[in-house]
CSV table of C-alpha atoms in Angstrom, one decimal:
chain,number,residue,atom,x,y,z
A,293,MET,CA,-240.9,-4.8,209.8
A,294,PHE,CA,-238.7,-4.7,207.3
A,295,GLU,CA,-240.6,-1.9,205.5
A,296,GLY,CA,-238.0,0.5,203.5
A,297,PHE,CA,-234.5,-2.6,203.5
A,298,ASP,CA,-232.8,-1.8,200.2
A,299,PRO,CA,-230.9,-5.6,200.2
A,300,THR,CA,-228.2,-3.2,197.7
A,301,SER,CA,-227.8,-0.9,200.3
A,302,SER,CA,-225.3,-3.0,202.2
A,303,PHE,CA,-222.9,-3.6,199.1
A,304,GLN,CA,-222.6,0.1,198.5
A,305,ILE,CA,-221.3,0.6,201.8
A,306,PHE,CA,-219.7,-2.6,202.8
A,307,PRO,CA,-216.1,-2.3,200.2
A,308,PHE,CA,-216.6,-5.8,198.1
A,309,GLY,CA,-214.6,-4.0,195.2
A,310,ILE,CA,-211.9,-3.6,197.5
A,311,ILE,CA,-212.2,-6.9,199.3
A,312,LEU,CA,-212.2,-9.0,195.6
A,313,PHE,CA,-210.0,-6.6,194.2
A,314,ASP,CA,-207.5,-7.1,197.0
A,315,PHE,CA,-208.3,-11.0,196.4
A,316,LEU,CA,-207.6,-10.4,192.7
A,317,PHE,CA,-204.0,-8.8,193.7
A,318,LEU,CA,-202.6,-11.8,195.4
A,319,LEU,CA,-203.8,-14.3,192.6
A,320,VAL,CA,-201.5,-12.3,190.2
A,321,ALA,CA,-199.1,-11.2,192.9
A,322,ILE,CA,-198.5,-14.9,194.2
A,323,PRO,CA,-197.8,-16.4,191.3
A,324,VAL,CA,-195.7,-14.3,189.7
A,325,GLU,CA,-193.0,-13.9,192.8
A,326,ALA,CA,-193.0,-17.8,193.3
A,327,TYR,CA,-191.7,-18.3,189.5
A,328,ILE,CA,-189.1,-15.8,190.5
A,329,LEU,CA,-188.5,-17.0,193.7
A,330,ASN,CA,-188.0,-21.2,192.3
A,331,ARG,CA,-185.8,-18.9,189.3
A,332,ARG,CA,-183.6,-16.9,191.6
A,333,LEU,CA,-182.6,-19.0,194.6
A,334,LYS,CA,-183.3,-22.2,193.1
A,335,PHE,CA,-185.4,-23.1,195.3
A,336,ASP,CA,-188.2,-26.2,194.7
A,337,LYS,CA,-191.5,-25.1,193.1
A,338,ARG,CA,-193.7,-26.5,196.3
A,339,THR,CA,-191.3,-24.1,198.8
A,340,SER,CA,-191.4,-20.7,196.7
A,341,SER,CA,-194.7,-21.0,196.5
A,342,PHE,CA,-195.0,-21.0,200.1
A,343,TYR,CA,-192.9,-18.7,201.0
A,344,ALA,CA,-194.8,-16.0,198.5
A,345,ILE,CA,-198.0,-16.8,199.8
A,346,SER,CA,-196.8,-16.1,203.4
A,347,MET,CA,-194.3,-12.8,202.4
A,348,ASN,CA,-197.9,-11.0,200.1
A,349,VAL,CA,-200.7,-13.1,203.3
A,350,PHE,CA,-198.4,-11.2,205.9
A,351,SER,CA,-198.0,-8.1,203.9
A,352,ASN,CA,-200.9,-7.6,203.1
A,353,VAL,CA,-202.5,-7.8,206.4
A,354,ILE,CA,-199.4,-5.6,207.8
A,355,GLY,CA,-200.6,-2.8,204.8
A,356,TRP,CA,-203.7,-3.0,205.9
A,357,VAL,CA,-203.4,-2.4,209.7
A,358,ILE,CA,-200.7,0.2,208.9
A,359,PHE,CA,-203.4,1.6,206.2
A,360,PHE,CA,-206.0,2.0,209.3
A,361,ILE,CA,-203.4,3.6,212.6
A,362,VAL,CA,-202.3,5.4,209.4
A,363,GLU,CA,-205.9,6.5,208.6
A,364,ARG,CA,-206.9,8.3,211.9
A,365,THR,CA,-203.7,10.5,212.3
A,366,ALA,CA,-203.2,14.4,211.9
A,367,ILE,CA,-200.8,14.0,208.8
A,368,PHE,CA,-203.5,11.9,206.8
A,369,ASP,CA,-206.3,14.4,207.8
A,370,SER,CA,-206.2,16.8,204.3
A,371,TYR,CA,-205.9,13.6,202.1
A,372,ARG,CA,-208.3,10.4,204.1
A,373,ILE,CA,-211.5,11.6,201.9
A,374,GLY,CA,-209.6,11.4,199.0
A,375,ILE,CA,-208.0,8.5,199.5
A,376,ILE,CA,-210.4,6.4,201.7
A,377,ASN,CA,-212.9,7.2,198.5
A,378,TYR,CA,-210.0,5.9,195.8
A,379,ILE,CA,-209.6,2.7,197.4
A,380,LEU,CA,-212.6,2.0,198.8
A,381,TYR,CA,-215.5,3.2,196.0
A,382,ASN,CA,-213.2,3.6,192.9
A,383,ARG,CA,-214.1,7.3,193.4
A,384,LEU,CA,-210.5,9.7,192.6
A,385,PRO,CA,-211.1,13.3,193.6
A,386,GLU,CA,-209.7,15.7,191.3
A,387,ASN,CA,-206.0,16.5,191.7
A,388,PHE,CA,-205.4,13.1,193.0
A,389,SER,CA,-203.7,11.5,190.8
A,390,SER,CA,-199.9,13.3,192.4
A,391,THR,CA,-201.1,11.7,195.8
A,392,ILE,CA,-202.0,8.4,194.6
A,393,ILE,CA,-198.7,8.4,192.9
A,394,LEU,CA,-196.7,9.0,195.6
A,395,VAL,CA,-198.7,6.6,198.8
A,396,GLY,CA,-197.7,3.9,195.3
A,397,PHE,CA,-194.2,4.5,195.9
A,398,THR,CA,-194.2,4.7,199.5
A,399,THR,CA,-196.6,1.8,199.5
A,400,PHE,CA,-193.9,-0.3,196.9
A,401,PHE,CA,-190.8,0.2,199.4
A,402,GLY,CA,-193.0,-0.2,202.6
A,403,THR,CA,-194.1,-3.5,200.6
A,404,LEU,CA,-190.7,-4.5,199.7
A,405,ILE,CA,-189.3,-3.9,203.3
A,406,VAL,CA,-192.3,-6.1,205.2
A,407,LYS,CA,-191.4,-8.5,202.4
A,408,PHE,CA,-187.5,-9.1,202.9
A,409,GLY,CA,-187.8,-8.9,206.4
A,410,ILE,CA,-190.6,-11.9,206.0
A,411,LEU,CA,-188.5,-13.7,203.4
A,412,LYS,CA,-185.4,-13.2,206.1
A,413,LEU,CA,-187.1,-14.3,209.1
A,414,MET,CA,-188.8,-17.2,207.6
A,415,ILE,CA,-185.5,-18.8,205.7
A,416,LEU,CA,-183.6,-18.4,209.1
A,417,SER,CA,-186.6,-19.8,211.0
A,418,LEU,CA,-187.7,-22.3,209.0
A,419,SER,CA,-183.4,-24.0,208.0
A,420,ASP,CA,-182.4,-26.5,210.2
A,421,PRO,CA,-180.0,-25.6,212.7
A,422,GLY,CA,-177.5,-28.1,212.4
A,423,GLU,CA,-176.7,-27.6,208.8
A,424,LYS,CA,-174.5,-26.4,208.2
A,425,LYS,CA,-172.1,-25.2,204.4
A,426,PRO,CA,-168.8,-27.8,203.2
A,427,GLU,CA,-165.6,-26.5,204.6
A,428,VAL,CA,-164.0,-25.9,200.8
A,429,GLU,CA,-160.7,-27.7,200.1
A,430,PRO,CA,-158.1,-25.6,198.7
A,431,GLU,CA,-157.8,-28.0,195.5
A,432,ASP,CA,-162.2,-27.0,195.4
A,433,SER,CA,-160.9,-23.5,195.1
A,434,ILE,CA,-158.6,-23.3,192.6
A,435,LEU,CA,-161.0,-25.6,190.4
A,436,LEU,CA,-163.5,-23.1,191.0
A,437,MET,CA,-161.4,-19.8,190.3
A,438,ARG,CA,-160.5,-21.5,186.7
A,439,LYS,CA,-164.0,-22.2,186.2
A,440,SER,CA,-165.2,-17.9,187.3
A,441,ARG,CA,-162.1,-17.1,185.2
A,442,ARG,CA,-163.2,-18.5,181.9
A,443,GLY,CA,-166.5,-16.9,182.8
A,444,LYS,CA,-167.9,-14.6,185.2
A,445,ARG,CA,-171.1,-16.1,184.8
A,446,ILE,CA,-170.7,-17.4,188.7
A,447,ALA,CA,-170.4,-13.7,189.9
A,448,TRP,CA,-173.8,-13.2,187.9
A,449,GLN,CA,-175.7,-16.1,189.2
A,450,SER,CA,-175.0,-15.1,193.3
A,451,THR,CA,-177.8,-13.2,193.7
A,452,SER,CA,-178.9,-11.8,197.1
A,453,LEU,CA,-182.3,-12.1,199.0
A,454,LEU,CA,-183.1,-8.1,199.1
A,455,THR,CA,-182.2,-8.4,195.1
A,456,THR,CA,-184.7,-11.3,194.5
A,457,THR,CA,-187.1,-9.6,197.1
A,458,LEU,CA,-186.6,-6.5,195.0
A,459,LEU,CA,-187.5,-7.9,191.7
A,460,ALA,CA,-190.6,-10.5,192.4
A,461,THR,CA,-191.9,-7.3,194.0
A,462,ALA,CA,-191.2,-5.0,190.8
A,463,LEU,CA,-192.9,-7.4,189.1
A,464,SER,CA,-195.8,-8.4,191.0
A,465,TYR,CA,-196.7,-4.8,191.1
A,466,THR,CA,-196.6,-4.3,187.3
A,467,ALA,CA,-199.2,-7.2,187.3
A,468,ILE,CA,-201.2,-5.8,189.6
A,469,THR,CA,-200.6,-2.2,187.8
A,470,LEU,CA,-201.4,-4.0,184.3
A,471,VAL,CA,-204.6,-5.2,186.3
A,472,VAL,CA,-206.1,-1.2,187.8
A,473,LEU,CA,-205.2,-0.5,184.2
A,474,PHE,CA,-207.1,-2.4,182.6
A,475,ARG,CA,-209.8,-2.3,184.8
A,476,ALA,CA,-209.9,1.4,184.7
A,477,LEU,CA,-210.5,1.3,181.1
A,478,SER,CA,-213.3,-1.2,181.4
A,479,LEU,CA,-214.7,1.6,183.3
A,480,ALA,CA,-214.2,4.2,181.5
A,481,ASN,CA,-215.3,2.5,178.2
A,482,ALA,CA,-218.7,1.5,180.0
A,483,ARG,CA,-219.1,4.8,180.8
A,484,LEU,CA,-219.6,5.6,177.6
């Protein structure tokens, strides 16, 4: 019944490598982004970890859905085999590095937009509707102006969500790029 069945053949067809590396990328990106959210937006560690996990998992799922939708279009035909071989099976065709760089930049900015939207949506949906900022009294505003005149530090500390998301995404992509380079170097050394 099972004559000629090779159990290792399913490992060659099913992309276990990309699933494991996708999980590894999430394990690298989530702590980096949680740290940036904690430091820049002054969230507590639990909240920043929750936001980082949510942003990364949702953007990861959205990215894969977009990949499999775009993969079927006619625009993608000339790149289909090369990108699928690289993403799923780690086989890079010759003269394909410029395409990989273009896809990397597109992915970065697409991920940035998605993460910013998810973070903004989560902050708006999870904030209390009755919570208001206290009105600044005239005396308080005078004191704030005097403090800000002494040092321009207050102006540098006010960060926006977009800047923080850009920084967090850039640092997590840098960490992921280092992991990919380490993997490429270890594969190159293994072939020698």
